[in-house]
Coordinates of C-alpha atoms in Angstrom, one line a residue:
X1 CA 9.5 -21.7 -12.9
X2 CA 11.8 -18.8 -11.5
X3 CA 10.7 -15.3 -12.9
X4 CA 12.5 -12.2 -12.7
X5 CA 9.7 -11.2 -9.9
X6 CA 10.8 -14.4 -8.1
X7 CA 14.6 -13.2 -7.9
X8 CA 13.7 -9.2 -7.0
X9 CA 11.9 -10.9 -4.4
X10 CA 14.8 -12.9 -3.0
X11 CA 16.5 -10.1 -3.7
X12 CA 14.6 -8.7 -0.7
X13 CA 14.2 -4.9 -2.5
X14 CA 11.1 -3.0 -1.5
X15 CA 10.0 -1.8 -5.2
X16 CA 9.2 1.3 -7.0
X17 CA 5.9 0.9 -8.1
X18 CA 4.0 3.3 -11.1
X19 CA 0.5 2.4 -11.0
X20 CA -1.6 3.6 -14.0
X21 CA -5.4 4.0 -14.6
X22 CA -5.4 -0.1 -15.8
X23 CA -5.1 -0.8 -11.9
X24 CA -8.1 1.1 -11.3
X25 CA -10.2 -0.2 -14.5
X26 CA -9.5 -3.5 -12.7
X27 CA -11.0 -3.2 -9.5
X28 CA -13.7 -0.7 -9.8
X29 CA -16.7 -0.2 -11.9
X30 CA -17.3 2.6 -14.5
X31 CA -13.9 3.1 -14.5
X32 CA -12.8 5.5 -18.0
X33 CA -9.6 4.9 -19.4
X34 CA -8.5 8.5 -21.2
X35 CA -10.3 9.1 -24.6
X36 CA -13.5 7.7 -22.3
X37 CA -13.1 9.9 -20.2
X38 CA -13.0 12.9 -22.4
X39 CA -15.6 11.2 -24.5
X40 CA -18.1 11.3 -21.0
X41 CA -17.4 15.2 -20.0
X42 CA -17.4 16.0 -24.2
X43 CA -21.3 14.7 -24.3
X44 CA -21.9 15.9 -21.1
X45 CA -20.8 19.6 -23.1
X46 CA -23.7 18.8 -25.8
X47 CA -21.0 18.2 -27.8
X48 CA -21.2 15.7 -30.9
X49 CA -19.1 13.0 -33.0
X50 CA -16.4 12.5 -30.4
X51 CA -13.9 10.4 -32.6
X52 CA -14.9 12.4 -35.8
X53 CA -13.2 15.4 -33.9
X54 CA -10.7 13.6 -32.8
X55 CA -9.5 11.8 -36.0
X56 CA -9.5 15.4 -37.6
X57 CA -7.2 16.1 -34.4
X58 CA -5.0 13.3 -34.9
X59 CA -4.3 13.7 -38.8
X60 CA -3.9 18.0 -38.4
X61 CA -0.9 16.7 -35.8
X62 CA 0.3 14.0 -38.4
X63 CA 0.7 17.3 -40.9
X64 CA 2.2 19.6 -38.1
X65 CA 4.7 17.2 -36.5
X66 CA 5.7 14.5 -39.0
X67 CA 8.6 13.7 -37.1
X68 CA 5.8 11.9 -34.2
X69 CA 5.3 8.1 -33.7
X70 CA 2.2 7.2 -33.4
X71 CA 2.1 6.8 -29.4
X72 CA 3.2 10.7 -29.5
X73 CA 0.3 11.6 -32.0
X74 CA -2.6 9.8 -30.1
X75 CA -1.2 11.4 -27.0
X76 CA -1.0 14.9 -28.6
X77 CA -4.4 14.1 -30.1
X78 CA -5.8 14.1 -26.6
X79 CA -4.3 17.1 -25.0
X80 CA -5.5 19.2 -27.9
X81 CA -9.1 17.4 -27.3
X82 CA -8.9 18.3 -23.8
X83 CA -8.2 21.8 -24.3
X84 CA -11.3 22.1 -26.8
X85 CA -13.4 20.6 -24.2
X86 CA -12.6 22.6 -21.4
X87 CA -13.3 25.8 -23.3
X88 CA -16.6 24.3 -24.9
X89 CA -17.4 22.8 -20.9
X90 CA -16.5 25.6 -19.1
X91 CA -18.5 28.2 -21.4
X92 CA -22.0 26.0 -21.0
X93 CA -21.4 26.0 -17.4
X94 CA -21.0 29.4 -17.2
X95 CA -24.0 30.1 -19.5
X96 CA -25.8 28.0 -16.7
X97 CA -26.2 24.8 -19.0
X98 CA -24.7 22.3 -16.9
X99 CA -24.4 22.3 -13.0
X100 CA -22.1 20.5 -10.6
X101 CA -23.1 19.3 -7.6
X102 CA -21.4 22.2 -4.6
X103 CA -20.0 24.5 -6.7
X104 CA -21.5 27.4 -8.4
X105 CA -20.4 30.4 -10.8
X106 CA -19.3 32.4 -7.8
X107 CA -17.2 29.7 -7.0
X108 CA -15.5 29.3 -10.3
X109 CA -14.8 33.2 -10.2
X110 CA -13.4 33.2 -6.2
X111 CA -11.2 30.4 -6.5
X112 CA -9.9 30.9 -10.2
X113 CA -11.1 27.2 -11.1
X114 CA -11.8 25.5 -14.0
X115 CA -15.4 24.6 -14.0
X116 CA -14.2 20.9 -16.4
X117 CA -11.6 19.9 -13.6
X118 CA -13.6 20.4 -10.7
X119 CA -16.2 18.1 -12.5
X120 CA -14.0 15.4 -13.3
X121 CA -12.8 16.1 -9.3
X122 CA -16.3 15.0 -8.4
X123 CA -16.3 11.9 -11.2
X124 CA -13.0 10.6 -9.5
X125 CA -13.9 11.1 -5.8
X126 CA -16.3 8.5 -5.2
X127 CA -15.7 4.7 -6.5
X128 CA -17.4 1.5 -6.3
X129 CA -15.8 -2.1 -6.1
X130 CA -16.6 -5.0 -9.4
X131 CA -17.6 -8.1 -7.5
X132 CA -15.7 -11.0 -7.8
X133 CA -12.1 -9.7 -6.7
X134 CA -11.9 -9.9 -2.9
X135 CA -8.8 -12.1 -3.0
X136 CA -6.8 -10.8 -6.0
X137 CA -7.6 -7.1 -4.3
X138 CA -6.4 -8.4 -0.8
X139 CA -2.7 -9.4 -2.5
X140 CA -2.8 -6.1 -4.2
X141 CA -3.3 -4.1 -0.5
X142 CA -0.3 -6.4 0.8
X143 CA 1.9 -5.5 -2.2
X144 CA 1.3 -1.7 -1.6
X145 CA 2.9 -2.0 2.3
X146 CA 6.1 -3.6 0.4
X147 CA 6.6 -0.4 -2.0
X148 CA 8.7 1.9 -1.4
X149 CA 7.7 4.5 -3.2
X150 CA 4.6 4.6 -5.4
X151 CA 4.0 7.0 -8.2
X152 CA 0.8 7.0 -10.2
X153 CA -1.0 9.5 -13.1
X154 CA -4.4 8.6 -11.8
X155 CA -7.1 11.2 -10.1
X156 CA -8.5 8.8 -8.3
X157 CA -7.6 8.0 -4.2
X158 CA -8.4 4.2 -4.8
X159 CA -4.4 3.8 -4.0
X160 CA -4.3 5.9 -0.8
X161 CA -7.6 4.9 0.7
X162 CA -6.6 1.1 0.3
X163 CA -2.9 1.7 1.8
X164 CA -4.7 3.5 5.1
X165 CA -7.0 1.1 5.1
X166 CA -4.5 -1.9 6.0
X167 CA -2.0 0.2 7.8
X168 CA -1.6 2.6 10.5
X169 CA 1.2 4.3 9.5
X170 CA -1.2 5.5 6.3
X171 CA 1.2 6.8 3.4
X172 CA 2.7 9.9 2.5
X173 CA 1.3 11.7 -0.1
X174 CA 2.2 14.9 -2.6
X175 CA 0.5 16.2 -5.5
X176 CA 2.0 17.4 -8.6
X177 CA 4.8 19.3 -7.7
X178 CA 4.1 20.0 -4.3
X179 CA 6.0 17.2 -2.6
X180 CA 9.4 17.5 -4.9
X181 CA 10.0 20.6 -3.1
X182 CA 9.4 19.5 0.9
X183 CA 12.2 17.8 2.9
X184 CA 11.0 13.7 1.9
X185 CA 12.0 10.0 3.7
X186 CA 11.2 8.3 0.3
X187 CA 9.4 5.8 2.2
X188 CA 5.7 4.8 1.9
X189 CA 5.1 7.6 0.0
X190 CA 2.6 8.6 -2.7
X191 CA 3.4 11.1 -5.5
X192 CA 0.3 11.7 -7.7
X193 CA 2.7 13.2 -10.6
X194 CA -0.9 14.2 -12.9
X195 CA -3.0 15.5 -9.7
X196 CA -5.9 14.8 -7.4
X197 CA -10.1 14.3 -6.9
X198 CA -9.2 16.1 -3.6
X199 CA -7.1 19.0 -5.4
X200 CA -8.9 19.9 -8.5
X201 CA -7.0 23.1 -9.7
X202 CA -3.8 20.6 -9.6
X203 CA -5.6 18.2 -12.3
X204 CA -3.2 17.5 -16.0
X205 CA -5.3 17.7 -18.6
X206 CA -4.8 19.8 -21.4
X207 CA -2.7 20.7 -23.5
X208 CA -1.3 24.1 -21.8
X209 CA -1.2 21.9 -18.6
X210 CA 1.1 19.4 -19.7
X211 CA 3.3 22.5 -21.7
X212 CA 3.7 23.7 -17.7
X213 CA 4.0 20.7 -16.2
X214 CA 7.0 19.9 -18.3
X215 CA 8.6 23.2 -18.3
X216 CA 8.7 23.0 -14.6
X217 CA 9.3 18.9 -14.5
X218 CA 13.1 19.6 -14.1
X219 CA 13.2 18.9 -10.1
X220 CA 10.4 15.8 -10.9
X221 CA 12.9 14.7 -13.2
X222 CA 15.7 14.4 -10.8
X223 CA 13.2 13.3 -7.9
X224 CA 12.3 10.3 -10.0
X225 CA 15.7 9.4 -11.3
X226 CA 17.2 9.6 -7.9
X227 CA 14.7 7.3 -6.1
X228 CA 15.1 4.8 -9.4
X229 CA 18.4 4.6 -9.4
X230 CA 18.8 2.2 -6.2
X231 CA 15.3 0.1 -6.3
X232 CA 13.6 -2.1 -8.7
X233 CA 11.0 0.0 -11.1
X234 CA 7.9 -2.0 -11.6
X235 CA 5.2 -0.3 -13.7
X236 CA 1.6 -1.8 -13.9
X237 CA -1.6 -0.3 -15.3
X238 CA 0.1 1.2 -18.0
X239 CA 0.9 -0.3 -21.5
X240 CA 3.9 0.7 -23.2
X241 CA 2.8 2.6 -25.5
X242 CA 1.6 5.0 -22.6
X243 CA 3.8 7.9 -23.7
X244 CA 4.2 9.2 -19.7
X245 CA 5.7 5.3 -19.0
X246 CA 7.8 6.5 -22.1
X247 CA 9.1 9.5 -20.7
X248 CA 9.8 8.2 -17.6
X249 CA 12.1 5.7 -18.5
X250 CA 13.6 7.7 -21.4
X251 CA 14.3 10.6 -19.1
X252 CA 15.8 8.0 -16.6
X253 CA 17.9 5.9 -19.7
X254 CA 19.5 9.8 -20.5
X255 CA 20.9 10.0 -17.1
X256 CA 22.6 7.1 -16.4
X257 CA 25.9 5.5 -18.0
X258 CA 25.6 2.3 -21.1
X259 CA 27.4 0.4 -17.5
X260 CA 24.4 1.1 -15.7
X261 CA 21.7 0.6 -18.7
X262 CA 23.1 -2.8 -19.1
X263 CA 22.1 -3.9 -15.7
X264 CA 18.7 -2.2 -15.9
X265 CA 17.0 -5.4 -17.5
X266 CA 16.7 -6.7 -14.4
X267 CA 15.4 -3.9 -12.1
X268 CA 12.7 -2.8 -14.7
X269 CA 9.7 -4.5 -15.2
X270 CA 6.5 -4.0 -17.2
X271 CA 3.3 -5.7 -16.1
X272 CA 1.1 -6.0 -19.3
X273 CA -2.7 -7.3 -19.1
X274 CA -3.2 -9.9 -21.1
X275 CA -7.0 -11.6 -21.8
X276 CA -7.1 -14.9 -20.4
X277 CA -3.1 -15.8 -19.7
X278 CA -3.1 -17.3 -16.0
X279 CA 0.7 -17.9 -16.7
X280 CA 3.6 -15.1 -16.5
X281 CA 5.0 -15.1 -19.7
X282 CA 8.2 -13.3 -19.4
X283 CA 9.9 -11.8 -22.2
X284 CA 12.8 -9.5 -22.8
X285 CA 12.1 -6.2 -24.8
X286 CA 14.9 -3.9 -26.9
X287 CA 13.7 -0.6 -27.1
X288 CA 15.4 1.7 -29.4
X289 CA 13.5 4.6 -28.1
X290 CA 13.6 3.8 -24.7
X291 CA 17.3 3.4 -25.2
X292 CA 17.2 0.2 -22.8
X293 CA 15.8 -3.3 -22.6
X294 CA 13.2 -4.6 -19.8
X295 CA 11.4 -7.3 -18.8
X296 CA 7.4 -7.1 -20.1
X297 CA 5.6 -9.9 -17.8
X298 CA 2.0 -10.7 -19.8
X299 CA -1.0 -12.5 -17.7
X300 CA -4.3 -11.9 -16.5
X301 CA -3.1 -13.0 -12.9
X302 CA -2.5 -10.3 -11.3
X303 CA -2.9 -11.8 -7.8
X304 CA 0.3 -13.6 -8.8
X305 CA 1.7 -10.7 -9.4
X306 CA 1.1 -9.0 -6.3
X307 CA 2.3 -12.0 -4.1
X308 CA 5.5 -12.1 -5.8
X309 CA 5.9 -8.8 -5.0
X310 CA 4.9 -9.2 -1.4
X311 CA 7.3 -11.7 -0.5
X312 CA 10.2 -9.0 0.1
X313 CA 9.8 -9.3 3.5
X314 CA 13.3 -6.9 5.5
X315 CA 11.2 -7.5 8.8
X316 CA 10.2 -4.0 9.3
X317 CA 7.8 -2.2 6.5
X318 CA 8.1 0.7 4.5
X319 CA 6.2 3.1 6.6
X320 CA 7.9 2.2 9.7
X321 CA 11.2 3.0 7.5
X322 CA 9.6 6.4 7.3
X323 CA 8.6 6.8 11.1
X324 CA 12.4 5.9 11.8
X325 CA 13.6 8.7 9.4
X326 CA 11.1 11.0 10.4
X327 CA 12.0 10.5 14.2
X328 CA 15.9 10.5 13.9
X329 CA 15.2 13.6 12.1
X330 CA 12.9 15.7 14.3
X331 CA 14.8 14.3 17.9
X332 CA 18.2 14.0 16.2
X333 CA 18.8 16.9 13.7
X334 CA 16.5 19.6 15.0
X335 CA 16.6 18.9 18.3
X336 CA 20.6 18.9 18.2
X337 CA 20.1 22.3 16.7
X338 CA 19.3 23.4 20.1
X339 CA 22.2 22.4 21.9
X340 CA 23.5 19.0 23.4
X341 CA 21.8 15.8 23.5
X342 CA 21.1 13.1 25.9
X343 CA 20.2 9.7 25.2
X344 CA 17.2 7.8 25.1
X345 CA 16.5 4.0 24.5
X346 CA 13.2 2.8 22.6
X347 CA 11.2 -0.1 21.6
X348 CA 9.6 0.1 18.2
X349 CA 6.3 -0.2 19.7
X350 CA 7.2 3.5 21.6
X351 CA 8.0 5.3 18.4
X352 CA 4.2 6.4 18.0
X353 CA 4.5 7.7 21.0
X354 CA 8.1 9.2 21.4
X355 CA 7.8 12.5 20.2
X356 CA 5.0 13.7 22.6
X357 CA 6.4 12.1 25.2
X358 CA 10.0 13.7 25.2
X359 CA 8.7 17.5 24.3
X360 CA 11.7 19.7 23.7
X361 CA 13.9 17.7 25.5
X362 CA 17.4 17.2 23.3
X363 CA 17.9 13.4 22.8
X364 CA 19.6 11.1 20.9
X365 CA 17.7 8.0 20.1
X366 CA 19.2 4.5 20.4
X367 CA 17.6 2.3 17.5
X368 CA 19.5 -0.4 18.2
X369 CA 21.9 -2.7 15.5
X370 CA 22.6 -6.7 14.7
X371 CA 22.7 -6.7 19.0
X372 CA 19.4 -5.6 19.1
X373 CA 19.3 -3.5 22.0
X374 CA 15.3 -2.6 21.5
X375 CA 13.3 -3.6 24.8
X376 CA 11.1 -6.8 24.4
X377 CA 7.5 -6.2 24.7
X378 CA 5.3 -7.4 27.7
X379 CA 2.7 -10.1 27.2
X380 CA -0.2 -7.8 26.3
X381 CA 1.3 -5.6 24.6
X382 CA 2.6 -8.3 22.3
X383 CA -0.6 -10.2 22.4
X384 CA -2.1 -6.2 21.0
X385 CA 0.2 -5.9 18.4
X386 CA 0.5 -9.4 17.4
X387 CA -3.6 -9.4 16.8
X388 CA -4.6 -5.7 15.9
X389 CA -1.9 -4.0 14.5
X390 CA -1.0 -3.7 11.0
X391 CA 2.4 -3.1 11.2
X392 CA 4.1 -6.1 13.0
X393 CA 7.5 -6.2 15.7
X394 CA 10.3 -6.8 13.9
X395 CA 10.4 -10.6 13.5
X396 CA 14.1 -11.1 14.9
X397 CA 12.1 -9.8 18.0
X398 CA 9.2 -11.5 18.2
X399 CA 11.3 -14.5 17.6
X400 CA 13.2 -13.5 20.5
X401 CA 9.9 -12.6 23.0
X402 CA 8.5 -16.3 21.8
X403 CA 11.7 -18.4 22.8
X404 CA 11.2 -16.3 25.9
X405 CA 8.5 -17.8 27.1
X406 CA 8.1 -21.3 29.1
X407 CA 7.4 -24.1 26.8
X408 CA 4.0 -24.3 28.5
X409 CA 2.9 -20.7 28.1
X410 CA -0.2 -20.1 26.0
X411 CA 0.7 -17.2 23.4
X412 CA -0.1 -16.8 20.1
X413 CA 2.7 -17.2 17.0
X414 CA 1.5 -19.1 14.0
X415 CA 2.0 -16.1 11.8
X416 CA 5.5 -15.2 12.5
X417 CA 6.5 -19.0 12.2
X418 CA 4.3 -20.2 9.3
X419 CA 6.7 -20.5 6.0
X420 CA 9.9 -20.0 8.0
X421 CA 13.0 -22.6 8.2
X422 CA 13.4 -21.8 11.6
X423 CA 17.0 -23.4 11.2
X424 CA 17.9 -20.6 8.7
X425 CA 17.1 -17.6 11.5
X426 CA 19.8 -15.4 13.7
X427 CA 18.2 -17.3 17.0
X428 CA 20.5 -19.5 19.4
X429 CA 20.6 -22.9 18.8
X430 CA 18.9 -23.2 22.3
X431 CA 15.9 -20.8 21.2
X432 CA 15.7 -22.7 17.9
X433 CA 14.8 -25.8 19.7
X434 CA 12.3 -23.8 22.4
X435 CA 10.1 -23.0 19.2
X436 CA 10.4 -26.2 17.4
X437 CA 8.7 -27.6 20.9
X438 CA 6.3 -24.9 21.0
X439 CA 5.3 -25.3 17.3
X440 CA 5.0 -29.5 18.1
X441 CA 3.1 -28.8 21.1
X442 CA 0.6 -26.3 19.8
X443 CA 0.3 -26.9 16.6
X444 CA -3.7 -28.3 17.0
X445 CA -6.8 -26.8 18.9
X446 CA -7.5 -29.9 20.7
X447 CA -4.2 -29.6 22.8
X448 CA -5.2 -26.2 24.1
X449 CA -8.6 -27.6 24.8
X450 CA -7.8 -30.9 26.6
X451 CA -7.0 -29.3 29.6
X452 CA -10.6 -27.4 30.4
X453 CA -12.4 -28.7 33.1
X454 CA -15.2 -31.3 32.3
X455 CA -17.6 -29.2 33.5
X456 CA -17.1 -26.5 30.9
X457 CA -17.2 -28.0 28.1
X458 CA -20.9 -27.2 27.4
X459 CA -21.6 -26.9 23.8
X460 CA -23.0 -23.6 22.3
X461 CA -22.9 -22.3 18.7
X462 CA -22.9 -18.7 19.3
X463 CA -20.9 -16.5 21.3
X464 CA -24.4 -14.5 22.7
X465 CA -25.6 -17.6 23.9
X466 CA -22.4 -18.3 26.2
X467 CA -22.5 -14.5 27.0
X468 CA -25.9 -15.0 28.3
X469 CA -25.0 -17.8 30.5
X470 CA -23.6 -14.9 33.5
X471 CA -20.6 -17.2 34.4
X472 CA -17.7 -15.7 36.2
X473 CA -15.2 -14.6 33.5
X474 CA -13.1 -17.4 33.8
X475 CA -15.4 -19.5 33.3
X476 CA -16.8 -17.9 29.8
X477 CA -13.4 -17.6 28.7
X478 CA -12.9 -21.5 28.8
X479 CA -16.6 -21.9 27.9
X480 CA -15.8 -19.5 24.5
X481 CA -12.4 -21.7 23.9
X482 CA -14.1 -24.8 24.0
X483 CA -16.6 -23.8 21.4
X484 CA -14.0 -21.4 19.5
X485 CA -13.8 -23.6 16.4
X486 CA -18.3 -23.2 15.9
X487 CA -18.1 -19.3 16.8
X488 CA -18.2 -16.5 14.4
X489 CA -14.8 -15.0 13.7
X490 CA -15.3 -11.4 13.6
X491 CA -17.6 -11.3 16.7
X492 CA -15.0 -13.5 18.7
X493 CA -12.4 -10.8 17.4
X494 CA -14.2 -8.0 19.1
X495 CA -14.8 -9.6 21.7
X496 CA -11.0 -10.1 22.0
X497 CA -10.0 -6.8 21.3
X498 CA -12.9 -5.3 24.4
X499 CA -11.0 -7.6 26.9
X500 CA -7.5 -6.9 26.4
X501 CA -8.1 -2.8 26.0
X502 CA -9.9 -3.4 29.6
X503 CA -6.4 -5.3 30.5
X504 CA -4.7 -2.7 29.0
X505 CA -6.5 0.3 30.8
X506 CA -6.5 -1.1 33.9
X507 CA -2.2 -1.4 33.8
X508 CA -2.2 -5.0 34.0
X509 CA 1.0 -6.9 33.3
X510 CA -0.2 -10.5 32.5
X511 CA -3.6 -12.6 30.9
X512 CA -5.7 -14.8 32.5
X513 CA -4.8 -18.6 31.6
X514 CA -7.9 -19.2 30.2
X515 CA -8.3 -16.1 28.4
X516 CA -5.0 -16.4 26.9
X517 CA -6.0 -19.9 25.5
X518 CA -8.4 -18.6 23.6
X519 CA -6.2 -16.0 22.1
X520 CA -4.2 -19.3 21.2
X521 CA -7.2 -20.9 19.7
X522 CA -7.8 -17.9 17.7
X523 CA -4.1 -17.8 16.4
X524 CA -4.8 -21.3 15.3
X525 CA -8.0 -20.7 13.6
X526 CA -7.0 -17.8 11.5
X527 CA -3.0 -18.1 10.6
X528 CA -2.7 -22.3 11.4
X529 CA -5.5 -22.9 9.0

């Protein structure tokens, strides 16, 4: 059945994406949610009866502020809590009750820092994974390379170390309000709106930190509303009784016109965890307070979710949006500051390299458009990107490159072709039949195999075992594909990767035949399945 995350997907959006501390409970162990987390550092204080303290809290704020929903009493209930404990925390630590690991008293005094924050700093900096989620957290990495934008209250870096992890581009990221007021590409970027393990004086956590944080949340405010208003907003983590999802939305409902609110049921979507549902049930909330209605999706499958979300699939990603921005910027706008500018023609591939190769030199840079005037790449450097890169050519190219080639050529291209109608592409006619024969004609390890000489088809189980054997190198090379199917992935990988950087270093413009099969072996093995 068609869910609304099916049709944002066809859609073909890249997402806004709020990721709360629920994401983080998921995948890692020990993880607190927020009254556990005050609850650990309040005992750590020598401090007693937690929630007796904190129901007193909670019914003194009912008396106070009558006019507060529930959801705005818990949450005022824990920003009041937070304050006591830093006071009670920071004045053991100071009395030389409780230590923390590399940082002293002297420290606290030099760098004006709250003794609390810097030990929840060292809580949130290290993390360990739950077993038993390798594939769900897998989807989850993909998904974060088709966000746009993601925003998040957690400490933690469990989001940024798991984007620069899969990608090379590595994400953008801004603490507090630090990054609302720098020149953004609001592309694979990161805004950590409640602070950072890495920057502890920037942590949210009492009650006089949220009173500045929203006095000074005006240009936030706008930030967030601006980068809303033209991308699907997908929340997940949270709950919706999380009063900071509240905010958010209610501060985004305020600022746009009953037109727009109307069509906002389909761009928002709440992800809700729910115990043992491997379905998406969809449903369609009216929220008074909210002033709006969303979709709340409810399941325990997650990796569902995630895949959905990964299908948008614009042929370039996120952070290579950025590296466009950031280039046209720096070569285009400052550069033409200097005076007149020439003109320079690049290849995607180049644009890591662009700016230290040019200097000062004043250029404008030729990106291309629907005639796609971007330079094909050679064999190895295609072969390199198409094996261990993150960040793939844009497919109308490598579509191009692979039509290019003689129907008899060895190169690897299962995992641009897998899932496509090749019919429904922007190739020729003529092209679309070149890879329709090249997808009949290698399509199984045994055709790339057949031609080997007789003589090297000597069985071996282990990649050492061949290496031993001293043969000339073309002569291993067939030797490994023949027995590719028996050998042990990631060692054949690295093995890979040491011969073509040698191809590479030496300035060569083409692969060895035999060597190149067993790139096409491997392309089989991993993406033909």
């Amino acid at each position: 059945m068609t869910d609304i995350l099916d049709i944002l997907a066809k859609k073909n959006e890249f997402p806004i994406v709020f990721i709360g501390s629920g994401i983080s409970k998921r995948f890692l162990n020990n993880f607190p949610d927020w009254p556990n987390l005050l609850r650990e550092f309040w005992e750590k204080a020598g401090l007693q009866n937690f929630y007796g303290e904190l129901n007193n809290t909670r019914a003194q704020i009912q008396r106070e502020y009558p006019e507060f929903n529930d959801k705005e009493n818990n949450h005022e209930a824990y920003i009041q809590m937070g304050a006591k404990l830093e006071n009670e925390f920071n004045t053991q630590f100071n009395q030389g009750n409780i230590l923390i690991e590399n940082f002293s008293q002297e420290d606290a005094f030099n760098k004006n820092l709250s003794p609390l924050k810097k030990a929840i700093a060292n809580r949130f900096k290290t993390y360990s994974f739950k077993p038993g989620f390798d594939e769900e957290y897998s989807a989850f990495v993909r998904m974060l390379l088709k966000t746009q934008i993601i925003l998040t209250t957690n400490y933690d870096t469990f989001i940024e170390d798991s984007y620069d992890k899969a990608s090379s581009y590595k994400i953008t990221k801004y603490v507090g309000q630090r990054g609302f007021f720098k020149d953004t590409y609001d592309y694979a970027e990161l805004y950590k709106l409640h602070g950072c393990a890495e920057n502890p004086e920037d942590i949210i956590l009492t009650k006089d930190d949220y009173n500045k944080f929203e006095k000074n949340s005006v240009l936030i405010s706008a930030k967030i509303i601006s980068i809303m208003l033209n991308s699907p907003i997908i929340f997940m983590g949270y709950s919706l009784t999380d009063i900071n999802v509240r905010r958010i939305i209610q501060d985004f409902t305020r600022s746009i016109s009953d037109e727009e609110v109307q069509l906002l049921e389909d761009r928002l979507i709440l992800i809700e965890w729910k115990d043992g549902e491997n379905d998406l049930i969809e449903e369609v909330l009216n929220d008074r307070d909210l002033g709006c209605k969303l979709k709340v999706i409810k399941t325990n499958n997650f990796k569902s979710v995630f895949e959905k979300i990964s299908a948008v699939n614009q042929g370039v990603a996120p952070s290579e949006v950025r590296k466009y921005k950031h280039i046209i910027k720096e070569l285009i706008v400052d550069s033409g500051k200097k005076g007149s500018l020439n003109s320079l023609l690049v290849s995607p591939m180049q644009l890591d390299d662009i700016e230290r190769r040019i200097g000062d030199n004043k250029l404008i840079v030729a990106l291309g458009d629907a005639t796609y005037i971007f330079q094909m790449p050679d064999l190895i450097s295609y072969v390199y990107n198409y094996f261990f890169e993150t960040d793939k050519i844009h497919t109308d190219i490598a579509f191009r490159y692979i039509a290019s080639q003689p129907d008899n050529s060895r190169i690897p291209f299962w995992s641009y072709i897998k899932d496509v109608n090749i019919d429904q592409t922007n190739l020729h006619n003529l092209d679309k039949d070149k890879i329709k024969r090249r997808v009949a004609k290698f399509s199984n390890i045994d055709e790339c195999t057949r031609t080997i000489n007789a003589s090297y088809k000597i069985k071996k189980n282990s990649l050492d075992s061949i290496i031993n054997l001293k043969f000339k190198e073309e002569k291993e090379f067939d030797v490994i594909a023949y027995n590719a199917e028996n050998l042990d992935r990631d060692q054949l990988r690295e093995y890979l990767l040491t011969k073509l950087n040698r191809y590479k270093e030496e300035g060569a413009r083409a692969l060895p035949t035999s060597l190149r099969r067993i790139f096409m072996i491997y392309d089989l093995l991993i993406n033909r399945g």
